[in-house]
XYZ file of C-alpha atoms in Angstrom:
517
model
C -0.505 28.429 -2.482
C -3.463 26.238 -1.803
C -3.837 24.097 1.113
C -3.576 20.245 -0.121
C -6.722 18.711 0.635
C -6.768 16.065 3.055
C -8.518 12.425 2.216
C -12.149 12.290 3.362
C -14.726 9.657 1.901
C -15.513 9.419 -1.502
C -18.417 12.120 -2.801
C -17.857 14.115 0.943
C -15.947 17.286 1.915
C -13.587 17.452 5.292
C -16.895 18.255 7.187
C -19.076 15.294 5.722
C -21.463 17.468 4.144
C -21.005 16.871 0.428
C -20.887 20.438 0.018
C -18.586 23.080 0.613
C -18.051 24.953 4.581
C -20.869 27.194 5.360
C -23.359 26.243 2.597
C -26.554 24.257 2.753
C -26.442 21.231 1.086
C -25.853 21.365 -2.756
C -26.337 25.193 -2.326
C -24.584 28.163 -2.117
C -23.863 30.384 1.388
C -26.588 32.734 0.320
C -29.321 30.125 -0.175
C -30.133 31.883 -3.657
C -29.474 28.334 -5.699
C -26.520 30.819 -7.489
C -23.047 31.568 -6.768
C -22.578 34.670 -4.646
C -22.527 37.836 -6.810
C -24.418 36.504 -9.609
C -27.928 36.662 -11.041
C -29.700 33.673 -11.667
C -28.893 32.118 -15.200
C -25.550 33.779 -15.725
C -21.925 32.485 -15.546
C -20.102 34.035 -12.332
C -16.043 35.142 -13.817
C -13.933 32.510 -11.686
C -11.797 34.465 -9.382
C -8.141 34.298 -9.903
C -7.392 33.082 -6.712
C -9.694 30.783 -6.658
C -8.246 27.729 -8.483
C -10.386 24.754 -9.073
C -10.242 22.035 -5.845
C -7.826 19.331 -6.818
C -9.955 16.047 -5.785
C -7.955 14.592 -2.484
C -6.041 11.293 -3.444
C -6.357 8.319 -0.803
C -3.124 7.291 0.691
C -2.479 3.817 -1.000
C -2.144 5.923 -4.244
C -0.639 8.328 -3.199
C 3.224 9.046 -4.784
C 5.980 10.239 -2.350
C 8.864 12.352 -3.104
C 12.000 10.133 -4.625
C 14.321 9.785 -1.520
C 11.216 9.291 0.534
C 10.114 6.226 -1.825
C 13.584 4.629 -2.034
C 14.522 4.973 1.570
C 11.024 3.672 2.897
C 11.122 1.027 0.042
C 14.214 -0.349 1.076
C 12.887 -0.856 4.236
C 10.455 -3.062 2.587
C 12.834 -5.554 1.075
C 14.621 -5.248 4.876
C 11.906 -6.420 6.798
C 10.923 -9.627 4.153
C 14.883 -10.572 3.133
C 15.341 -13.503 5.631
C 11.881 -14.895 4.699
C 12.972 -14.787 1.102
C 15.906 -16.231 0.792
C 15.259 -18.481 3.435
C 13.098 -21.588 1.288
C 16.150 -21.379 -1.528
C 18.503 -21.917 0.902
C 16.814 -24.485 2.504
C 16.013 -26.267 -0.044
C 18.991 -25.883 -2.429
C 20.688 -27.435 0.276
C 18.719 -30.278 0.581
C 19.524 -31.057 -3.080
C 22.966 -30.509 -2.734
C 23.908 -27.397 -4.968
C 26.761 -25.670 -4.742
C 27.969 -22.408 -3.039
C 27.778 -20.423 -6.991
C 24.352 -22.332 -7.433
C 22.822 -21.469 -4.282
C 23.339 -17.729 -4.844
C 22.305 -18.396 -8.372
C 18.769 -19.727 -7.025
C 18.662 -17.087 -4.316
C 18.931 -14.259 -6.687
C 15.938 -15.616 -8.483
C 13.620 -16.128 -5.895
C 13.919 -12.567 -5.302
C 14.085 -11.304 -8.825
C 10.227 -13.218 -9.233
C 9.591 -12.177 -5.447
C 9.858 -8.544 -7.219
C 8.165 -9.281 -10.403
C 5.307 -10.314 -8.176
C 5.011 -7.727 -5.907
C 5.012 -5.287 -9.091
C 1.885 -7.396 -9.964
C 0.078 -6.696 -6.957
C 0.802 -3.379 -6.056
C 0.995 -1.757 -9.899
C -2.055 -4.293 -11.015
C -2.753 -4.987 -14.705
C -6.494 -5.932 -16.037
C -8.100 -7.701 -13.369
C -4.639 -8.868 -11.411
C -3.214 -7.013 -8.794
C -5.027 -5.751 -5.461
C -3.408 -2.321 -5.629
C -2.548 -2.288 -2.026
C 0.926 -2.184 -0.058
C 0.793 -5.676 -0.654
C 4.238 -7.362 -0.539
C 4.515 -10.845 -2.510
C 7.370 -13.412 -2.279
C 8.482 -17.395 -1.567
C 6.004 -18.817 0.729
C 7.533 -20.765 3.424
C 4.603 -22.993 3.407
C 5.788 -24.981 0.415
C 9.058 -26.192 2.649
C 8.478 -28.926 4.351
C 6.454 -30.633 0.631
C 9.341 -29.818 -1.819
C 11.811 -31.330 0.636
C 9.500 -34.269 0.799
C 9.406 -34.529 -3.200
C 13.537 -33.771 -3.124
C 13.639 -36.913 -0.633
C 11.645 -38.791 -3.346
C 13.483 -38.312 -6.428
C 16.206 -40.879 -7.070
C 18.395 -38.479 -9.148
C 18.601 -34.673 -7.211
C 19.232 -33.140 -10.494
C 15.855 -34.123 -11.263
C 14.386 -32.139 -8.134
C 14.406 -29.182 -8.544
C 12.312 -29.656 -12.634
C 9.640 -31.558 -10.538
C 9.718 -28.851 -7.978
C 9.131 -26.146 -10.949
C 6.716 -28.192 -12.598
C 4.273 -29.029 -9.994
C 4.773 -24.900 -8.888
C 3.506 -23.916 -12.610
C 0.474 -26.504 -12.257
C -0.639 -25.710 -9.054
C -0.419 -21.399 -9.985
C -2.648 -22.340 -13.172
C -5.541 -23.885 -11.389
C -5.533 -21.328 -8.273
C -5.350 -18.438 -11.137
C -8.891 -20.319 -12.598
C -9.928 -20.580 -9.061
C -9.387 -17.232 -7.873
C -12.550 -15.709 -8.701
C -14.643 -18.348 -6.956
C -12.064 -18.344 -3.869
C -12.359 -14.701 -3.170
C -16.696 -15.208 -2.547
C -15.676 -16.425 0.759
C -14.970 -12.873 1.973
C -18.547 -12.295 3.000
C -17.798 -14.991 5.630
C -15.062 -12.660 7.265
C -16.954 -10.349 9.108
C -14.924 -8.448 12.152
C -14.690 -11.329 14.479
C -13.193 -13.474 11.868
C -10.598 -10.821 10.457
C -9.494 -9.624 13.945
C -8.979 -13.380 15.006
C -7.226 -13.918 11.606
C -4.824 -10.764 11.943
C -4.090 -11.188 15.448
C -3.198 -15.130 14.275
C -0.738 -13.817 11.598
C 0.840 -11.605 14.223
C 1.149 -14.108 16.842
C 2.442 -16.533 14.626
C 5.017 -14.620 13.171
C 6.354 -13.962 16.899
C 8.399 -17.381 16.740
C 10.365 -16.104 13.776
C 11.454 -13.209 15.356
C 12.643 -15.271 18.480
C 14.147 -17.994 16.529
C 16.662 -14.732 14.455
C 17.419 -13.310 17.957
C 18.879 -16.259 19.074
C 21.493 -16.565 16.220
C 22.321 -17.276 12.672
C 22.215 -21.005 13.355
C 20.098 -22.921 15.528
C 22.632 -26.474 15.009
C 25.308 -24.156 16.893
C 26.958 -24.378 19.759
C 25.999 -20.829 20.821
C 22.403 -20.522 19.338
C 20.979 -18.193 22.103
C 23.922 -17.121 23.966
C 24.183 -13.735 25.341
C 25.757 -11.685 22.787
C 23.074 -12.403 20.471
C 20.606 -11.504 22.420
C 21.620 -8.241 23.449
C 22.494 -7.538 19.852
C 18.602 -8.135 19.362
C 17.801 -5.904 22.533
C 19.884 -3.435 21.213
C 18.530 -2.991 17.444
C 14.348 -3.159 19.497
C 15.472 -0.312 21.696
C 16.906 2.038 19.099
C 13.734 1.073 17.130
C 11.745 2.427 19.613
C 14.274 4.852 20.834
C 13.442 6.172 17.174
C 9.831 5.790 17.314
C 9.022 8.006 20.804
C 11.735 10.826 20.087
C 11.930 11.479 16.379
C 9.087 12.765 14.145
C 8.746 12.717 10.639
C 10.931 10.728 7.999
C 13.740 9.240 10.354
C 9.928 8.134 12.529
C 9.043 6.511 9.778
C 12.149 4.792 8.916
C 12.882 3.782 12.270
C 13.229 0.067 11.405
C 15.548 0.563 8.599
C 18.086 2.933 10.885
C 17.108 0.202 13.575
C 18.673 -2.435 11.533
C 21.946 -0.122 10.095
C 22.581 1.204 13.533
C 22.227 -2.441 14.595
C 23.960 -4.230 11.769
C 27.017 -1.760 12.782
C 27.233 -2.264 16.503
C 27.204 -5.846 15.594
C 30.624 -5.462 14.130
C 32.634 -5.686 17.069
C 30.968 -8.666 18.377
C 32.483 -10.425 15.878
C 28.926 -11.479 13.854
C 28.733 -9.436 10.868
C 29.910 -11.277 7.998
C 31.139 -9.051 4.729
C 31.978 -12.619 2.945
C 29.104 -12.580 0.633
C 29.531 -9.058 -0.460
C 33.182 -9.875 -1.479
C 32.526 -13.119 -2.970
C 28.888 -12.089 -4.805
C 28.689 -11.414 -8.430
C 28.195 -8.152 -9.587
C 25.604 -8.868 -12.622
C 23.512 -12.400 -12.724
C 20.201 -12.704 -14.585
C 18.673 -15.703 -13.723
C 18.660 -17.538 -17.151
C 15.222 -19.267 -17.707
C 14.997 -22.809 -16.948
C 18.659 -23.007 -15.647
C 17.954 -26.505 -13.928
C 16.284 -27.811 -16.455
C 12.610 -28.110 -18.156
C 9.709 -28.635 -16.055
C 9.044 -32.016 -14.950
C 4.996 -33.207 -14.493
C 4.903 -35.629 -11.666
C 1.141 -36.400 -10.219
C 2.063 -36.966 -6.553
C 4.429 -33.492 -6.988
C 1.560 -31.857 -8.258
C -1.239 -33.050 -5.754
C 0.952 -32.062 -2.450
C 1.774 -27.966 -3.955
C -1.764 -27.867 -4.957
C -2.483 -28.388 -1.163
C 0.408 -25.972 -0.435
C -1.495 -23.688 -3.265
C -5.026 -23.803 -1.166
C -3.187 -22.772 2.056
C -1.472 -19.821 0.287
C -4.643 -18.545 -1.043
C -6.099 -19.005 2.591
C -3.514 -16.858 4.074
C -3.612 -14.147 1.401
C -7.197 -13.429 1.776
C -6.953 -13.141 5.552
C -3.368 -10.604 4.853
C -5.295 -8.747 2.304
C -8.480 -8.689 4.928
C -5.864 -7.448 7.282
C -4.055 -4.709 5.095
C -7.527 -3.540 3.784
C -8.716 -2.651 7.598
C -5.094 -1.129 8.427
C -5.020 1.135 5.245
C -8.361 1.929 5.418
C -9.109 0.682 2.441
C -11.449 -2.608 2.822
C -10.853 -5.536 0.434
C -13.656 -6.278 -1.076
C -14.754 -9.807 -3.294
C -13.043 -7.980 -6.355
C -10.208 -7.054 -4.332
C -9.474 -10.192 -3.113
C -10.179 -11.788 -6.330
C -7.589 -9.532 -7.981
C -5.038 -10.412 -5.168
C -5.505 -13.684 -5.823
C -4.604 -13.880 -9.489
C -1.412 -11.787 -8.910
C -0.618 -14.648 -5.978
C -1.411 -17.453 -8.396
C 0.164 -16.144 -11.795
C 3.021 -14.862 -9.913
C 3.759 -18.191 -8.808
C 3.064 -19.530 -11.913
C 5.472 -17.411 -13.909
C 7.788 -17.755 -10.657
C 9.380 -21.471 -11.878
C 10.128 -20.118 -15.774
C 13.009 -18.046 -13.955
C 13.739 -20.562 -11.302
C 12.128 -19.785 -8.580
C 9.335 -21.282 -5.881
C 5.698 -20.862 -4.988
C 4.672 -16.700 -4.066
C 2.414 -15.756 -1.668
C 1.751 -12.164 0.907
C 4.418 -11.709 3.162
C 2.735 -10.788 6.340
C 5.788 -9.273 7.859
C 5.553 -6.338 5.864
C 1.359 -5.583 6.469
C 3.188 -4.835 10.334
C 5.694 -2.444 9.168
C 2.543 -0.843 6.940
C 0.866 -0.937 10.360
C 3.774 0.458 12.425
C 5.259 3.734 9.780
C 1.532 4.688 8.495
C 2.884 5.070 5.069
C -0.004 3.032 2.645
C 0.933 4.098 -0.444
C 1.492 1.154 -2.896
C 4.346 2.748 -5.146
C 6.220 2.744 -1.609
C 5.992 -0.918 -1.582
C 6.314 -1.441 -5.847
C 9.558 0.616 -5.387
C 10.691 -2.323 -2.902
C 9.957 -4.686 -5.731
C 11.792 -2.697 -7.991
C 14.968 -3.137 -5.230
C 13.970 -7.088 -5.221
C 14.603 -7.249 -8.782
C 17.952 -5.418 -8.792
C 18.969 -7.778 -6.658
C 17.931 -10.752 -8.882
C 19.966 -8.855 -11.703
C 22.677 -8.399 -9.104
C 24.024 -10.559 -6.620
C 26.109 -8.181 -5.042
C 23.585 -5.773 -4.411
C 21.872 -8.603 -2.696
C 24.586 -9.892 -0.633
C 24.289 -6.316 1.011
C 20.954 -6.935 2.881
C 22.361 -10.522 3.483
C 25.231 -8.903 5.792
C 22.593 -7.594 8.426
C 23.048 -10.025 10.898
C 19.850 -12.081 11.749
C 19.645 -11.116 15.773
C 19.317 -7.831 14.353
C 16.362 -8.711 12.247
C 14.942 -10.260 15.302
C 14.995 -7.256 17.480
C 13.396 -5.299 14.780
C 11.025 -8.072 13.740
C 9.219 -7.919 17.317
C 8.181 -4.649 16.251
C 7.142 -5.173 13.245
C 4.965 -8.930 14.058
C 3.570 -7.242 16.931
C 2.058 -4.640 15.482
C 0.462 -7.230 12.874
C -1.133 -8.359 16.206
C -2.318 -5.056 17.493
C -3.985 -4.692 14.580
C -5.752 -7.617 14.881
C -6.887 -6.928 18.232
C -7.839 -3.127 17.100
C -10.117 -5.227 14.839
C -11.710 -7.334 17.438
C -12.419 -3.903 19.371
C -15.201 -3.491 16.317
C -16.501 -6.999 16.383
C -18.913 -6.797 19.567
C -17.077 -8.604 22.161
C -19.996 -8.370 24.265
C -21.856 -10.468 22.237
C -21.334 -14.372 23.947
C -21.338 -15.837 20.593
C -18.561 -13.713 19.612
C -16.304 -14.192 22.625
C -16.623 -17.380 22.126
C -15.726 -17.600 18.309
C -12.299 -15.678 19.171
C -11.772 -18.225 22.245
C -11.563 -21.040 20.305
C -10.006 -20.501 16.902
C -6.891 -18.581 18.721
C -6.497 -21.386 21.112
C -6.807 -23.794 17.385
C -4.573 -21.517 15.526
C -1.637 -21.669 18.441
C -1.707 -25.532 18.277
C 1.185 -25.457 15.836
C 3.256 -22.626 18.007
C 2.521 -23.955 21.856
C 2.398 -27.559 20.505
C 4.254 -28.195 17.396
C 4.035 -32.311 17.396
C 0.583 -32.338 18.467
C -0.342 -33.400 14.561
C 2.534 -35.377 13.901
C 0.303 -38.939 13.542
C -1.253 -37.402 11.004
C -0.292 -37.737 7.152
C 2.051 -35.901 5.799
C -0.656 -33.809 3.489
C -3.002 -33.182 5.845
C 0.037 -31.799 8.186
C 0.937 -29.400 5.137
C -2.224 -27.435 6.288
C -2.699 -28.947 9.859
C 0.892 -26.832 10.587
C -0.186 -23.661 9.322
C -1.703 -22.265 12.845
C -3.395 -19.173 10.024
C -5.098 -21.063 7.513
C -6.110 -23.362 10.160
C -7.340 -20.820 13.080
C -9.033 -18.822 9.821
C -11.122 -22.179 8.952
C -12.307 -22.060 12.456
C -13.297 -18.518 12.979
C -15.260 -18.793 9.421
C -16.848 -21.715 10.769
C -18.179 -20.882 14.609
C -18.744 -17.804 12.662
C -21.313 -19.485 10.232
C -22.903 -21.760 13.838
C -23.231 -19.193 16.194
C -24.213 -16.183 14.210
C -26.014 -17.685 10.919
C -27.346 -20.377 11.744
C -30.627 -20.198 13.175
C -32.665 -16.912 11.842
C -34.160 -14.681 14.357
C -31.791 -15.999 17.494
C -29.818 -13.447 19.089
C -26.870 -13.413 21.250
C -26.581 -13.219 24.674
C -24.658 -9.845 26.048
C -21.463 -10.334 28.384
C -19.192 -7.977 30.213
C -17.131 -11.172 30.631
C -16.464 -13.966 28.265
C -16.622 -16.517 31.874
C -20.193 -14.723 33.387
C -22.759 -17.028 33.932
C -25.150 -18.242 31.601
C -28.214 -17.415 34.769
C -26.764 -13.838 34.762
C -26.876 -12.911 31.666
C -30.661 -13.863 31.851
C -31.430 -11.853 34.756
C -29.430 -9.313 33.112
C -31.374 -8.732 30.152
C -34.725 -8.842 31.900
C -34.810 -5.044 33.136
C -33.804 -4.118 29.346
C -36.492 -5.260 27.588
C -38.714 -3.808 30.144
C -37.419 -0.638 30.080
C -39.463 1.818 27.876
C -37.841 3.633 25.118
C-alpha cells in the first residue's frame, strides 16, 4: 500500500522542488526530457505498482474516521456550552419566563448556534469561511437586550423587539460584509498577534469566574471545594496531555471534563435535575414569542452590538487562519462574515439571539491540532440535536461549571500562546512595533483590570467601550497605520529592548551602515 502523502504547499512536492525526489526540475532522473526506459515521443506502459499520486489534502478538509469525528466533535459543543446557553438564560430571566420556557429558548439558541456553525464550516456560494470556525450567541448583545427588556412596558413584548432588531441588524452587516472584510490588509502580524493574544487574555476571566462556582450571588462562590474541583479537572487535562499520545491526547479536554464531571459527584455539585426533568423531543416552533417587532432605538443599539461582532470575527478568523495554517484572506473573511451576519439573521425566525465566533473553541483547535472543519460541522450537527432534544442537551448542562473552568484555562490560554507565537513573526525589534503591542494590550485590558473605568460614558458607546477585543483591535490597526504607514521612506528604529534608549539605538545603528556588505 502506498504511503499517504503528507500536506506540503500548493504546486510543491515534500522536498519543495515541484518535481519529484531525485529529478531536475520538471525533468526526469535521467535528464533525457523522457521517462526512464522510453524513447523520446512514445508512451512509457505505467507500471502496476506504480499507482497515480493521490494529490495531498490540507488538514481543514480533511475527513476523520466516524468515532474520531463524533468524539472530537463533542468536545466542540463541550468547550462552547456555558457560553451558549448562558445569554438565554440571562436574559429569559430578565423577562421573567418560566422554568418550561427557559429550556424552550435555550434549546433554540443552540439549535441556530448549530445551523450557523454548519454555515461556516460546510459554506454555501459565497457564505461560509470553511475553517474550524465555531459560531453561536454572542455575549456581546447582553448587557443591550437587557437594556431594551428594561424599556418595554409589557415583557411579553421583549423578547419580538429583541428578534426584530436581531433580523435588522444581520441584514445590513450581511450587505456590509464585503466592504468590512477590506480591512484585513490593515492586520499585518503585529496587529493579529496583539488581537489573538487579546482574545486569549480576555477569555481568562471566564474561566476564573466557572471555577469559583455555579453562582456568583452565593454564599459559597469561591470556596474550597470548588476550586479544587477546577484544579482537579486542569491536572488530569494535562495529566492527559504529557502521558498519552494519540486519540485520548487529543481528547484530553473532553475526558478532562467526564473524569471531572464524575469526581464532582461526591462533593455534592453535580446536578442530574435537568436530565430528569428535560424533554425528550422539542423543535423550537418558529416565532414562538411572537412576530418580530421594529423598534428604532432596538434597532440602532444591536446594530452597534452587530459592528462589534463583526470586529471580533475578523480578528478570530485572523487568528484561526495563522493557527491552521491556512491564512484568511479578504475573501475569507468576507465569506465569514456573511455566515456571521445571515446566521444571525435567520437566528430570531427560530427564536434565538445575535451569532458570532466563539473564540473558546479557536484554543481547543490550537491545543488538539485537529483543523479539519467537518470535526467542528459534526459539533454543529450535536448543537442541533440538542435544539431538537432537550434531553440530550440537559446532558452537557450536568458538567458542573468549576469543571469547565479548570479545563477552560487550557483551552483560553492556548488562544493566548498563539497570539504571542504570532508576535514572534511581527519584528519585535522594530521600536515602532514594540510599541504598537505596548499600548493596545494595556487598551484592550481596560475592561478586565478596570471594569468601571468607562462607566460615565453612555450606555452605547460602553456596548463597544467594554469589549477589551474590538477595542484593543481598533488600536493595534491604528498605531499600526501611524507608526508604520504613515510617512513613506521612514524606517524604524531596532531594539533589543522595548525600554533602551532612544541615544542608543542611534549609536547602535551607526557601525551598521558602515559596515561593507
Amino acid at each position: 500500500m502506498a504511503n499517504k502523502p503528507r500536506f506540503t504547499k500548493q504546486g510543491t512536492t515534500p522536498d519543495g522542488t515541484g518535481a519529484p525526489p531525485g529529478t531536475g526540475l520538471g525533468h526526469p532522473a535521467d535528464g533525457t526530457g523522457a521517462p526512464p526506459g522510453t524513447e523520446a515521443g512514445h508512451p512509457a506502459a505505467t507500471p502496476a505498482t506504480d499507482p497515480p499520486a493521490t494529490p495531498a489534502v490540507h488538514p481543514v478538509d480533511e475527513k476523520l474516521p466516524a468515532l474520531k469525528m463524533a468524539t472530537t466533535g463533542l468536545q466542540h459543543v463541550a468547550a462552547m456550552y456555558a457560553g451558549v446557553v448562558a445569554p438565554p438564560l440571562i436574559v429569559g430571566a430578565a423577562v421573567g419566563l418560566s422554568a418550561t420556557e427557559l429550556t424552550f429558548l435555550t434549546g433554540a439558541c443552540l439549535f441556530t448556534a448549530g445551523l450557523a456553525t454548519f454555515l461556516q464550516t460546510l459554506g454555501i456560494w459565497n457564505i461560509g469561511a470553511r475553517l474550524p470556525f465555531v459560531n453561536g450567541v454572542t455575549f456581546a448583545g447582553v448587557a443591550p437586550m437587557l437594556a431594551v427588556v428594561d424599556s418595554t412596558g409589557d415583557k411579553d413584548d421583549a423578547l419580538p423587539v429583541i428578534f426584530g432588531a436581531v433580523i435588522v441588524a444581520g441584514v445590513l452587516g450581511f450587505v456590509a460584509a464585503p466592504f468590512f472584510s477590506k480591512a484585513v490588509r490593515f492586520f499585518p502580524p503585529v496587529v493579529t498577534g496583539t488581537v489573538i493574544t487579546l482574545i486569549g487574555i480576555s477569555l481568562m476571566p471566564v474561566a476564573f469566574g466557572w471555577a469559583q462556582g455555579p453562582n456568583p450571588a452565593a454564599d459559597d462562590y469561591g470556596a474550597r471545594k470548588y476550586l479544587a474541583l477546577a484544579g482537579i479537572t486542569l491536572l488530569i487535562v494535562l495529566l492527559l496531555r504529557r502521558f498519552t499520545r494519540g486519540f485520548v491526547k487529543q481528547i484530553a479536554v473532553l475526558l478532562g471534563l467526564v473524569v471531572g464531571t464524575l469526581v464532582a459527584i461526591p462533593f455534592g455539585v453535580t446536578d442530574f435535575d435537568p436530565v430528569t426533568q428535560a424533554d425528550v423531543v422539542g423543535f423550537p416552533t418558529p416565532f414562538h414569542f411572537g412576530a418580530p417587532q421594529f423598534q428604532v432605538a432596538a434597532i440602532v443599539s444591536l446594530c452597534v452590538v452587530m459592528i462589534v461582532s463583526m470586529t471580533e470575527s475578523t480578528a478570530d478568523m485572523l487568528a484561526l487562519g495563522e493557527i491552521v495554517d491556512r491564512p484568511a484572506d479578504e475573501k475569507t473573511i468576507a465569506a465569514g462574515l456573511r455566515a456571521d451576519t445571515l446566521g444571525s439573521a435567520v437566528s430570531p425566525l427560530f427564536n434565538g439571539f445575535m451569532c458570532s465566533a466563539f473564540a473558546q473553541n479557536i484554543g481547543l483547535v490550537a491545543m488538539t491540532r485537529i483543523r479539519s472543519r467537518y470535526v467542528v460541522a459534526t459539533g454543529g450537527g450535536f448543537l442541533v440535536l440538542m435544539g431538537l432534544c432537550p434531553m440530550a442537551a440537559s446532558l452537557i448542562a450536568v458538567v458542573p461549571r468549576p469543571v469547565l473552568g479548570g479545563a477552560g484555562v487550557v483551552l483560553f490560554g492556548s488562544v493566548a500562546a498563539s497570539g504571542i507565537q504570532t508576535l514572534i513573526k511581527a519584528g519585535l525589534e522594530k521600536d515602532n512595533n514594540v510599541l504598537i503591542v505596548a499600548v493596545s494590550l494595556a487598551v484592550g485590558l481596560i475592561p478586565i483590570s478596570a471594569p468601571e473605568f468607562y462607566h460615565a460614558f453612555p450606555e452605547t458607546a460602553k456596548i463597544i467601550l467594554d469589549s477589551g477585543i474590538s477595542t484593543g483591535c481598533v488600536a493595534a490597526v491604528v498605531l499600526n497605520l501611524l507608526f508604520n504607514h504613515v510617512g513613506k521612506g521612514r524606517e524604524a528604529d531596532e531594539v533589543t529592548a522595548p525600554m533602551e534608549p532612544g541615544d542608543e539605538i542611534a549609536e547602535s545603528r551607526v557601525p551598521k551602515q558602515a559596515t561593507a556588505h
